[in-house]
Short mmCIF file of C-alpha atoms in Angstrom, two decimals:
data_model
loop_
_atom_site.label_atom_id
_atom_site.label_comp_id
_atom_site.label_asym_id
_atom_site.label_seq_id
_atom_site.Cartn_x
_atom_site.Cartn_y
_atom_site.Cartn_z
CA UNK A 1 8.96 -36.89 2.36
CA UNK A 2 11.34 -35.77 5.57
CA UNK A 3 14.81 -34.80 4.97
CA UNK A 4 17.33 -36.44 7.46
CA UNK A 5 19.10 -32.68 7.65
CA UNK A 6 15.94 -30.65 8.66
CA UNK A 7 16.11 -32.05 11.39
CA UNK A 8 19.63 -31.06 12.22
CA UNK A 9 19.90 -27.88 14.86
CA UNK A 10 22.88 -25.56 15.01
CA UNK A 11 23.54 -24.67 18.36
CA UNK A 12 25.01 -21.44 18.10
CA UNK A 13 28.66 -20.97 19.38
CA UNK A 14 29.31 -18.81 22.57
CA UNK A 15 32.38 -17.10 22.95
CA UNK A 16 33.98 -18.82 25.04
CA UNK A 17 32.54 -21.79 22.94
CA UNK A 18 34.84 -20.56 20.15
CA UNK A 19 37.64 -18.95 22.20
CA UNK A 20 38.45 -21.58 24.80
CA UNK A 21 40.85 -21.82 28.07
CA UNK A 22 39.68 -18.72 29.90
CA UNK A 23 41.33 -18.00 33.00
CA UNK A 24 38.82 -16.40 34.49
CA UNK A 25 35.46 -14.64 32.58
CA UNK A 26 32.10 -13.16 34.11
CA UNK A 27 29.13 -11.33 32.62
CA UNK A 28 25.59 -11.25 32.16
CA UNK A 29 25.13 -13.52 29.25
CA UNK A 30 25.66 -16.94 29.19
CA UNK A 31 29.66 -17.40 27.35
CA UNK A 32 29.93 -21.21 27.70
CA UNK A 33 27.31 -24.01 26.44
CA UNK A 34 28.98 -26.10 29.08
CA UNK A 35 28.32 -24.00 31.77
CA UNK A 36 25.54 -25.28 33.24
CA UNK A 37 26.13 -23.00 36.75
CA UNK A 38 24.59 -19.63 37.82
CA UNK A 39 24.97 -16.08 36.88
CA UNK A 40 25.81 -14.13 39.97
CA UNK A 41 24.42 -14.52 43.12
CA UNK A 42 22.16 -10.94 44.70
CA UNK A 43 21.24 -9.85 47.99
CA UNK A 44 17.85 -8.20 48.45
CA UNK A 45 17.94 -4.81 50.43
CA UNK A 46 14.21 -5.79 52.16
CA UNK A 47 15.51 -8.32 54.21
CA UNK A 48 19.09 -9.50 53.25
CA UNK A 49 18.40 -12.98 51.59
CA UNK A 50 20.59 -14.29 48.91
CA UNK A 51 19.51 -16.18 45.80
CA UNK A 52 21.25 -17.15 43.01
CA UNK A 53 20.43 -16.03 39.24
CA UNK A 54 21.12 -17.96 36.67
CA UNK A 55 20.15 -17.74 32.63
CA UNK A 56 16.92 -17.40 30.38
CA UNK A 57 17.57 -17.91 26.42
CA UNK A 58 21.01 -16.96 26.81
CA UNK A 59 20.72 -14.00 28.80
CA UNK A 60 20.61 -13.08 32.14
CA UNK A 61 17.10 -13.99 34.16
CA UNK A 62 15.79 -10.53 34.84
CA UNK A 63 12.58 -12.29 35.58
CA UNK A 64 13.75 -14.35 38.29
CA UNK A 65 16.28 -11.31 39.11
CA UNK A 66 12.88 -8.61 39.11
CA UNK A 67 10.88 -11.14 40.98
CA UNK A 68 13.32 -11.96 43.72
CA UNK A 69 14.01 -8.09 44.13
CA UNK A 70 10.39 -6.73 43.50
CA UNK A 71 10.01 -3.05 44.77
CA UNK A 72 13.92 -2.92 46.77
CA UNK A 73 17.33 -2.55 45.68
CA UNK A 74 19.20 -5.69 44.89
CA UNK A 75 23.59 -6.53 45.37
CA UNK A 76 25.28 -8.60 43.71
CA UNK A 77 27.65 -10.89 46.22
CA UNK A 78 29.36 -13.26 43.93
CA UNK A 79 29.61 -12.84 40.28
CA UNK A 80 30.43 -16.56 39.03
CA UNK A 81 32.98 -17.61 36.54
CA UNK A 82 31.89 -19.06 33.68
CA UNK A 83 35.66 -20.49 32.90
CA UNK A 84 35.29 -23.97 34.43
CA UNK A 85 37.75 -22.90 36.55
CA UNK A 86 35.57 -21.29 39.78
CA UNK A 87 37.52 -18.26 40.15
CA UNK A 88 34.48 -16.56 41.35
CA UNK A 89 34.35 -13.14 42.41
CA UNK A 90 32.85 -12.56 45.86
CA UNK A 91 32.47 -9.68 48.13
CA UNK A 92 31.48 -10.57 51.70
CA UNK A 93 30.43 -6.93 52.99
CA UNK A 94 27.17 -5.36 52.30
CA UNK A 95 28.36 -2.26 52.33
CA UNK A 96 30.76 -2.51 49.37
CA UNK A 97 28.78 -4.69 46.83
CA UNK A 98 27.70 -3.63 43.93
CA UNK A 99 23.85 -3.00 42.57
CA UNK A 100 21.89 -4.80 40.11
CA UNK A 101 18.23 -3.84 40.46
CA UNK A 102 17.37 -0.23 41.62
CA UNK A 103 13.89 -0.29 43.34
CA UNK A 104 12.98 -2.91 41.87
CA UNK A 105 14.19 -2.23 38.25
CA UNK A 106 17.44 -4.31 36.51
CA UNK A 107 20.11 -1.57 36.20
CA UNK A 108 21.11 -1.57 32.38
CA UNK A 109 23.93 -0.23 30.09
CA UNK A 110 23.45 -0.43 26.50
CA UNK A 111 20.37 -2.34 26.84
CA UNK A 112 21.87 -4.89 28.91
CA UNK A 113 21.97 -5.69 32.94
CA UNK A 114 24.95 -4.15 34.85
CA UNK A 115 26.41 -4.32 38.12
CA UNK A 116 26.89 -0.56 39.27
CA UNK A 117 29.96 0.25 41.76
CA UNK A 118 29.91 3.32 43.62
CA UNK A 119 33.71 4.14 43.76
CA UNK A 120 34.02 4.20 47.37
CA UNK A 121 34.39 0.77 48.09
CA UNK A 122 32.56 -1.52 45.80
CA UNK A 123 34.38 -3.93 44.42
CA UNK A 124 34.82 -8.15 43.82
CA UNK A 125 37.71 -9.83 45.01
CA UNK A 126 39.08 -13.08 43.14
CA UNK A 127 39.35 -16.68 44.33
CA UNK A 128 42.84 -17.50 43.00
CA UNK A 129 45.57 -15.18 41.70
CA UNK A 130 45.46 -15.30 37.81
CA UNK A 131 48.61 -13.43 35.67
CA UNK A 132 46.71 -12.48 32.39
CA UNK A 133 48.36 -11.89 28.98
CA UNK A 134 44.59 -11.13 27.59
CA UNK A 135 42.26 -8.72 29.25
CA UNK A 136 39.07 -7.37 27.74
CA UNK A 137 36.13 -5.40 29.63
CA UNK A 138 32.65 -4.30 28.92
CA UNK A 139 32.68 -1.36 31.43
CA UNK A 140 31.07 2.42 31.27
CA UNK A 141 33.09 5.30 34.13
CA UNK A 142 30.54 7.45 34.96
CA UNK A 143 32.81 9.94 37.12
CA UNK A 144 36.37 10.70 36.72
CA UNK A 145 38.82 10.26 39.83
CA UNK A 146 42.31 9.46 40.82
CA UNK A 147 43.10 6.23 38.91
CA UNK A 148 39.91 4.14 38.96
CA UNK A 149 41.20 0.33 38.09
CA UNK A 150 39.13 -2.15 36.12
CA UNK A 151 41.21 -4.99 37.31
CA UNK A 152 44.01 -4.60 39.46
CA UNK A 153 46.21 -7.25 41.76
CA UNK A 154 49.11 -6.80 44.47
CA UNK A 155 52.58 -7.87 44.48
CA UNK A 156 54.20 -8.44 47.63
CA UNK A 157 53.96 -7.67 51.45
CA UNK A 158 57.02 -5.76 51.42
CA UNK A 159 56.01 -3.82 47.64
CA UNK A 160 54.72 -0.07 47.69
CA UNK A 161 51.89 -1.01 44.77
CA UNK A 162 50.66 -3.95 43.01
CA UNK A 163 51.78 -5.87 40.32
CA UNK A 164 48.66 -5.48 37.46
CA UNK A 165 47.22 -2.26 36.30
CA UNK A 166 44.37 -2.36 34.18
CA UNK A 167 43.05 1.26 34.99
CA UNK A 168 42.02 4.49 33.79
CA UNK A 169 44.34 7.52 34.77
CA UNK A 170 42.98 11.25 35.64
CA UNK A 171 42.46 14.03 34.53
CA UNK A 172 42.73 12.48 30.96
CA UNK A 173 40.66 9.13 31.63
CA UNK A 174 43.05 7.45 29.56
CA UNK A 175 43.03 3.53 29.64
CA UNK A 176 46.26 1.60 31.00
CA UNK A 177 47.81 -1.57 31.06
CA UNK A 178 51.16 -2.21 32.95
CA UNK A 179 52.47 -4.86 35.12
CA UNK A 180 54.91 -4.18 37.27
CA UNK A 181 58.11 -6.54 37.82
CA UNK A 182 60.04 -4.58 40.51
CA UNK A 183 59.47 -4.61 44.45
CA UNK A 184 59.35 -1.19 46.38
CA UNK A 185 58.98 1.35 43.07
CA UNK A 186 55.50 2.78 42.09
CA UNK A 187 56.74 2.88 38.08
CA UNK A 188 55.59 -0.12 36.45
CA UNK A 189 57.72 -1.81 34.14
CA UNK A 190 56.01 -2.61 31.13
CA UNK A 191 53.21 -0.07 30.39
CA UNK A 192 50.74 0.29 27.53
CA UNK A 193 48.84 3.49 27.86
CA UNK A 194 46.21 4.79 25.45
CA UNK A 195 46.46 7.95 23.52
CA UNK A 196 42.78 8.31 23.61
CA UNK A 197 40.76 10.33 26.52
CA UNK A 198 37.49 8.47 26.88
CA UNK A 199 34.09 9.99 27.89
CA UNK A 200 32.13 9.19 31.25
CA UNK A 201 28.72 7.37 30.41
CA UNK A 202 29.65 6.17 27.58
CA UNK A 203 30.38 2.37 27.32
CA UNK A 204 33.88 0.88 26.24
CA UNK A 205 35.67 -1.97 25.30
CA UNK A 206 38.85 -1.97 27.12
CA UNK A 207 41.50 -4.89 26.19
CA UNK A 208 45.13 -5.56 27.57
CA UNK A 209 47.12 -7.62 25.60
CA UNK A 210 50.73 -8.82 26.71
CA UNK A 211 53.14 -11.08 24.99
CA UNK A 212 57.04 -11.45 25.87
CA UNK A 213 57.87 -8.36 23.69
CA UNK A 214 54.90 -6.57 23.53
CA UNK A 215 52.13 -4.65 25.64
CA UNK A 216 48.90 -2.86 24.33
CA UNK A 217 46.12 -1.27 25.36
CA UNK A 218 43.19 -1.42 22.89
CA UNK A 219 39.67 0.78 23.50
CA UNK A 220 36.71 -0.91 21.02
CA UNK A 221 38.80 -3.00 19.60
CA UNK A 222 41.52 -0.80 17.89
CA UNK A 223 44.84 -0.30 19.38
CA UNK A 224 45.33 2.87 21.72
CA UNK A 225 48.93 2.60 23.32
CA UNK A 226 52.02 -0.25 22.98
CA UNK A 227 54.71 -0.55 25.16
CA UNK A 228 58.14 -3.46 25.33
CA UNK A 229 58.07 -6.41 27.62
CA UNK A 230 60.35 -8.85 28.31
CA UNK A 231 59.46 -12.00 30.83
CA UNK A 232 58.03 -10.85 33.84
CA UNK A 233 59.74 -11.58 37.18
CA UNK A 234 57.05 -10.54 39.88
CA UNK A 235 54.15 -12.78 40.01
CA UNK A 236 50.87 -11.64 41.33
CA UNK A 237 51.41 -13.63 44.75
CA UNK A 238 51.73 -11.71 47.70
CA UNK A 239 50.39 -8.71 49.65
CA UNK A 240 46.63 -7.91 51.27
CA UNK A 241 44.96 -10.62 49.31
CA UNK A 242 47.64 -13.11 48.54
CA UNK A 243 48.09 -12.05 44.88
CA UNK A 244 44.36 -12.33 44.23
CA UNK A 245 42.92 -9.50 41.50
CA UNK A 246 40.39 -7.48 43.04
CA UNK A 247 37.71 -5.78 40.27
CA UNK A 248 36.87 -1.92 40.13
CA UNK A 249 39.67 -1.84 42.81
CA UNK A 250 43.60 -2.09 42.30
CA UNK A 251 46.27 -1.69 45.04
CA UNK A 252 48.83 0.56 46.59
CA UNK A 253 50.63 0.52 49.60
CA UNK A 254 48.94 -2.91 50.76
CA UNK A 255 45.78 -1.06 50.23
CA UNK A 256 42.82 -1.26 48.20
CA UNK A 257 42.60 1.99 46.17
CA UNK A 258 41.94 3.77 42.81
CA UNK A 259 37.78 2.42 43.19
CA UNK A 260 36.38 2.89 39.69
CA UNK A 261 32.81 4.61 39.66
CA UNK A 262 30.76 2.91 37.13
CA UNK A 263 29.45 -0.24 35.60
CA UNK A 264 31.07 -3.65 34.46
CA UNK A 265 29.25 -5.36 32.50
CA UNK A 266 31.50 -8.49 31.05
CA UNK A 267 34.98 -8.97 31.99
CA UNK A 268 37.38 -11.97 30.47
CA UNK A 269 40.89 -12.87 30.88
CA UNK A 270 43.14 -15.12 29.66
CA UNK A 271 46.63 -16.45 30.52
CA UNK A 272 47.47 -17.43 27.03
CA UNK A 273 48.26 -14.95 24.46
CA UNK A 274 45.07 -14.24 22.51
CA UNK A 275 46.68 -11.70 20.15
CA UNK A 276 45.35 -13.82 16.89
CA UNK A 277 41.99 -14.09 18.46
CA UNK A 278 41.47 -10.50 19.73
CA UNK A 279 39.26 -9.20 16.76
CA UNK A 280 37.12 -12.21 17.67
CA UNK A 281 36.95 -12.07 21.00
CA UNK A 282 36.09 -8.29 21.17
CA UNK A 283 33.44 -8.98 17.87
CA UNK A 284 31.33 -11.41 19.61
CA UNK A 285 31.36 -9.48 22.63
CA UNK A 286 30.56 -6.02 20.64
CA UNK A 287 27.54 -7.57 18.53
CA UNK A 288 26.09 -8.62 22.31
CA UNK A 289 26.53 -5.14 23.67
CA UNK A 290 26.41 -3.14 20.76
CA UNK A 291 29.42 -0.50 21.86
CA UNK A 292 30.88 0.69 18.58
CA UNK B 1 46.37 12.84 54.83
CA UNK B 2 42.34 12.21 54.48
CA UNK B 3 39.56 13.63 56.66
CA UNK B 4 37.71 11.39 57.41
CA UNK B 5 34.17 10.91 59.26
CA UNK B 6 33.76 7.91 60.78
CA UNK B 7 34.22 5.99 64.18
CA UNK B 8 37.67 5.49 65.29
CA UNK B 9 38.97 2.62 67.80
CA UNK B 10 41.97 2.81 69.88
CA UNK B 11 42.19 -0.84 69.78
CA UNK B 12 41.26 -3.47 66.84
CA UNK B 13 38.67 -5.57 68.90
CA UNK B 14 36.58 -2.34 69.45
CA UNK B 15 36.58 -2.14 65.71
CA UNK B 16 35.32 -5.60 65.51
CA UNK B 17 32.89 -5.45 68.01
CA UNK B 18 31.65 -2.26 66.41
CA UNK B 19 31.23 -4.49 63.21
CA UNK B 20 29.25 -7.44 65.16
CA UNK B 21 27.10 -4.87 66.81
CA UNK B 22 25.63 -3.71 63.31
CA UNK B 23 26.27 -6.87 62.09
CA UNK B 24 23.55 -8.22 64.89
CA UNK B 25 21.34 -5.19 64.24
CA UNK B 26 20.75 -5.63 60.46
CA UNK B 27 20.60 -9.57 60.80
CA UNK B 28 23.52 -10.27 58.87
CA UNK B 29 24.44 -13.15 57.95
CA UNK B 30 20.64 -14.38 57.23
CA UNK B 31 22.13 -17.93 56.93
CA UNK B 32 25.76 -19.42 57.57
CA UNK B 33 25.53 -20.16 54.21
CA UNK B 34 25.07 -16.36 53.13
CA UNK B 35 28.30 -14.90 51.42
CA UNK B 36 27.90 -11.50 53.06
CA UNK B 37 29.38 -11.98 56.57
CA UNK B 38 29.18 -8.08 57.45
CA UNK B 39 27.12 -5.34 56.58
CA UNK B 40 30.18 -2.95 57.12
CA UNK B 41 33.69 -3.44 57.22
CA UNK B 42 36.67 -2.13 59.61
CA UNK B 43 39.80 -0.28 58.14
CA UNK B 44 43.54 0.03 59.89
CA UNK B 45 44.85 3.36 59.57
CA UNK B 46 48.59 2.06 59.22
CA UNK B 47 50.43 5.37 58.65
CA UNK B 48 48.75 6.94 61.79
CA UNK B 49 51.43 7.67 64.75
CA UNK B 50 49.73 6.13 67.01
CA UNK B 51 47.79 3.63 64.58
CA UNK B 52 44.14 2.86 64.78
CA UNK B 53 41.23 1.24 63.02
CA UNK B 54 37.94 3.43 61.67
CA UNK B 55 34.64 2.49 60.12
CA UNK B 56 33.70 4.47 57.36
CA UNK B 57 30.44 6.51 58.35
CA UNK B 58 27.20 5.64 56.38
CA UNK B 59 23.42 6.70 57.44
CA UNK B 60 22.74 3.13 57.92
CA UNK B 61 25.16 3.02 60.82
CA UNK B 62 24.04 5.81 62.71
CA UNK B 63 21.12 3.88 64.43
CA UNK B 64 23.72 1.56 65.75
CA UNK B 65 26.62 3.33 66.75
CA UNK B 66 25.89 6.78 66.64
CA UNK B 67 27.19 9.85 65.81
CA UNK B 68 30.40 9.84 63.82
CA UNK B 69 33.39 12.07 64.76
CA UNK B 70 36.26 13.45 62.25
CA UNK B 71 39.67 12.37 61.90
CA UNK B 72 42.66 12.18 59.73
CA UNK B 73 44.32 9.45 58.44
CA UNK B 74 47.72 9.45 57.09
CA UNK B 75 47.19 8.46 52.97
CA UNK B 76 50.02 6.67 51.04
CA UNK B 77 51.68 9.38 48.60
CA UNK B 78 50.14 10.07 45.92
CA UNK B 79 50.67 6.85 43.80
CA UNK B 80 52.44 7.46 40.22
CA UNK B 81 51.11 4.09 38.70
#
């Protein structure tokens, strides 16, 4: 005898299956069953050809990623958003992308692929300008420096720094998240920053949360540092790349600066409060990676 | 202010023809349809009195435009973000 409901399948939920209307979200797993696009695109050191990688079961296609790259060093040039909304991250110059596959092996944290940034100059720049009230980041320092931003964007032509901080400080390596409303000052205006002084090689979950009264900066999931908003007035819009959000790089002066050393593994943001779903978000993401 | 070793231009069109030059040397792009467009990028030292572009020195540049020189370059203060 066949029962109708064996043959029923449960697709299992992705995150952003169950947490819709990203703004903007990369990573090495697949976070939308929509998403039917690739995973990053890599340069090969051997000769400089670019391929695109997509997904196996779920996960990122080391396979295809180990095959492509066998016995050289492979750099990732776009890492593509998985939002719906092509907000792609893309660096152009060879020089400052970051590495996937060392000599031919997948470079991992926690078990999992990783793009590694050297802190010099690696980092992604944006397609379009995003202003996110949700921020949350697989990413794991491995050397401490002058501020070395997870996310940051610019402000104006005419500002002295940019507008989003999502950043570790020195010497304490404590997490930040500000955004700044006021041309021509360095001080943010609303700033959440953690009272917890996180280790280098060791893996965290960094979220920024913003609403109209409140700002917080959470490390694996539990809340670190709050600070008072009210509605912001300076919209990431202007300056060296238009208001776009750069990645492991933040701004000053109409300059790239504060290059984080270290891997990013999964990055998400959202411009809609996702202060009820924040426990969620950061669950699904911590029983992938495994972080705390 | 930042020592730096690198290759400094006068003008900005020496800086980009220092960029095509390695550019044409390492091939890059493979294909117009290649996202990396350089295989190093130019900087504009905008503090400087008189200002000037630099190239960051790497090994894989030395082939191609030979040995760097040092310089400083007037740095933003330090930021308070």
């Amino acid at each position: 005898m066949l029962f109708p409901f064996s043959f029923l399948k449960t697709t299992p939920s992705l995150l952003l299956d169950l947490y819709p209307s990203a703004a903007a979200a990369y990573s090495v797993r697949l976070l939308r069953t929509a998403y039917t696009g690739n995973a990053i695109r890599v340069r090969r050191s051997s000769d400089n050809t670019e391929q695109d990688i997509g997904f196996s079961g779920g996960n990122l296609d080391t396979s295809a990623l180990t095959t492509f790259c066998s016995g050289t060093n492979g750099f990732v040039t776009t890492w593509y958003d998985q939002s719906g909304n092509a907000n792609n991250a893309t660096q152009t110059t060879a020089a400052n992308q970051p590495q996937i596959v060392s000599s031919g092996s997948v470079i991992t944290q926690n078990g999992k692929p990783s793009l590694l940034f050297d802190g010099s100059n690696d980092s992604f720049l944006s397609t379009t300008a995003i202003d996110p009230l949700f921020i949350t980041a697989v990413n794991t320092p491995n050397t401490t420096a002058v501020y070395n931003t997870i996310m940051g964007a610019d402000s104006s032509t005419a500002g002295s720094s940019g507008s989003i901080y999502f950043q570790y400080s020195t010497p304490t390596r404590t997490a930040t998240f500000a955004r700044k409303t006021i041309l021509n000052t360095s001080t943010p205006t609303f700033v959440a920053t953690s009272n917890r002084q996180e280790t280098n090689n060791t893996t965290n979950l960094t979220t920024g949360t913003r609403t109209s009264t409140t700002i917080a900066i959470y490390t694996n999931n539990v809340v670190r540092g709050t600070g008072t908003t009210a509605a912001p007035s300076l919209a990431p819009t202007g300056g060296t790349d238009g208001g776009r959000f750069r990645l492991m790089a933040g701004y000053y002066s109409n300059s790239v600066v504060d290059y984080l050393p270290g891997n990013l593994t999964e990055f998400i943001a959202y411009t809609s409060d996702q202060s009820a779903n924040r426990t969620g978000i950061n669950t699904d993401i911590n029983t992938y990676y495994g972080i705390y | 202010m930042a020592f730096i070793n690198g290759y400094k231009y006068i003008i900005e069109q020496e800086a980009i023809t220092a960029r095509e030059s390695v550019d044409t040397y390492y091939g890059i792009p493979v294909t117009p349809d290649d996202v990396t467009q350089n295989w190093v990028d130019y900087q504009f030292a905008e503090l400087n009195t008189p200002q000037f572009w630099y190239i960051v020195f790497d090994e894989s540049l030395l082939v191609v435009l030979g040995t760097p020189s040092e310089f400083e370059v007037v740095t933003p203060p330090f930021p308070t973000e």
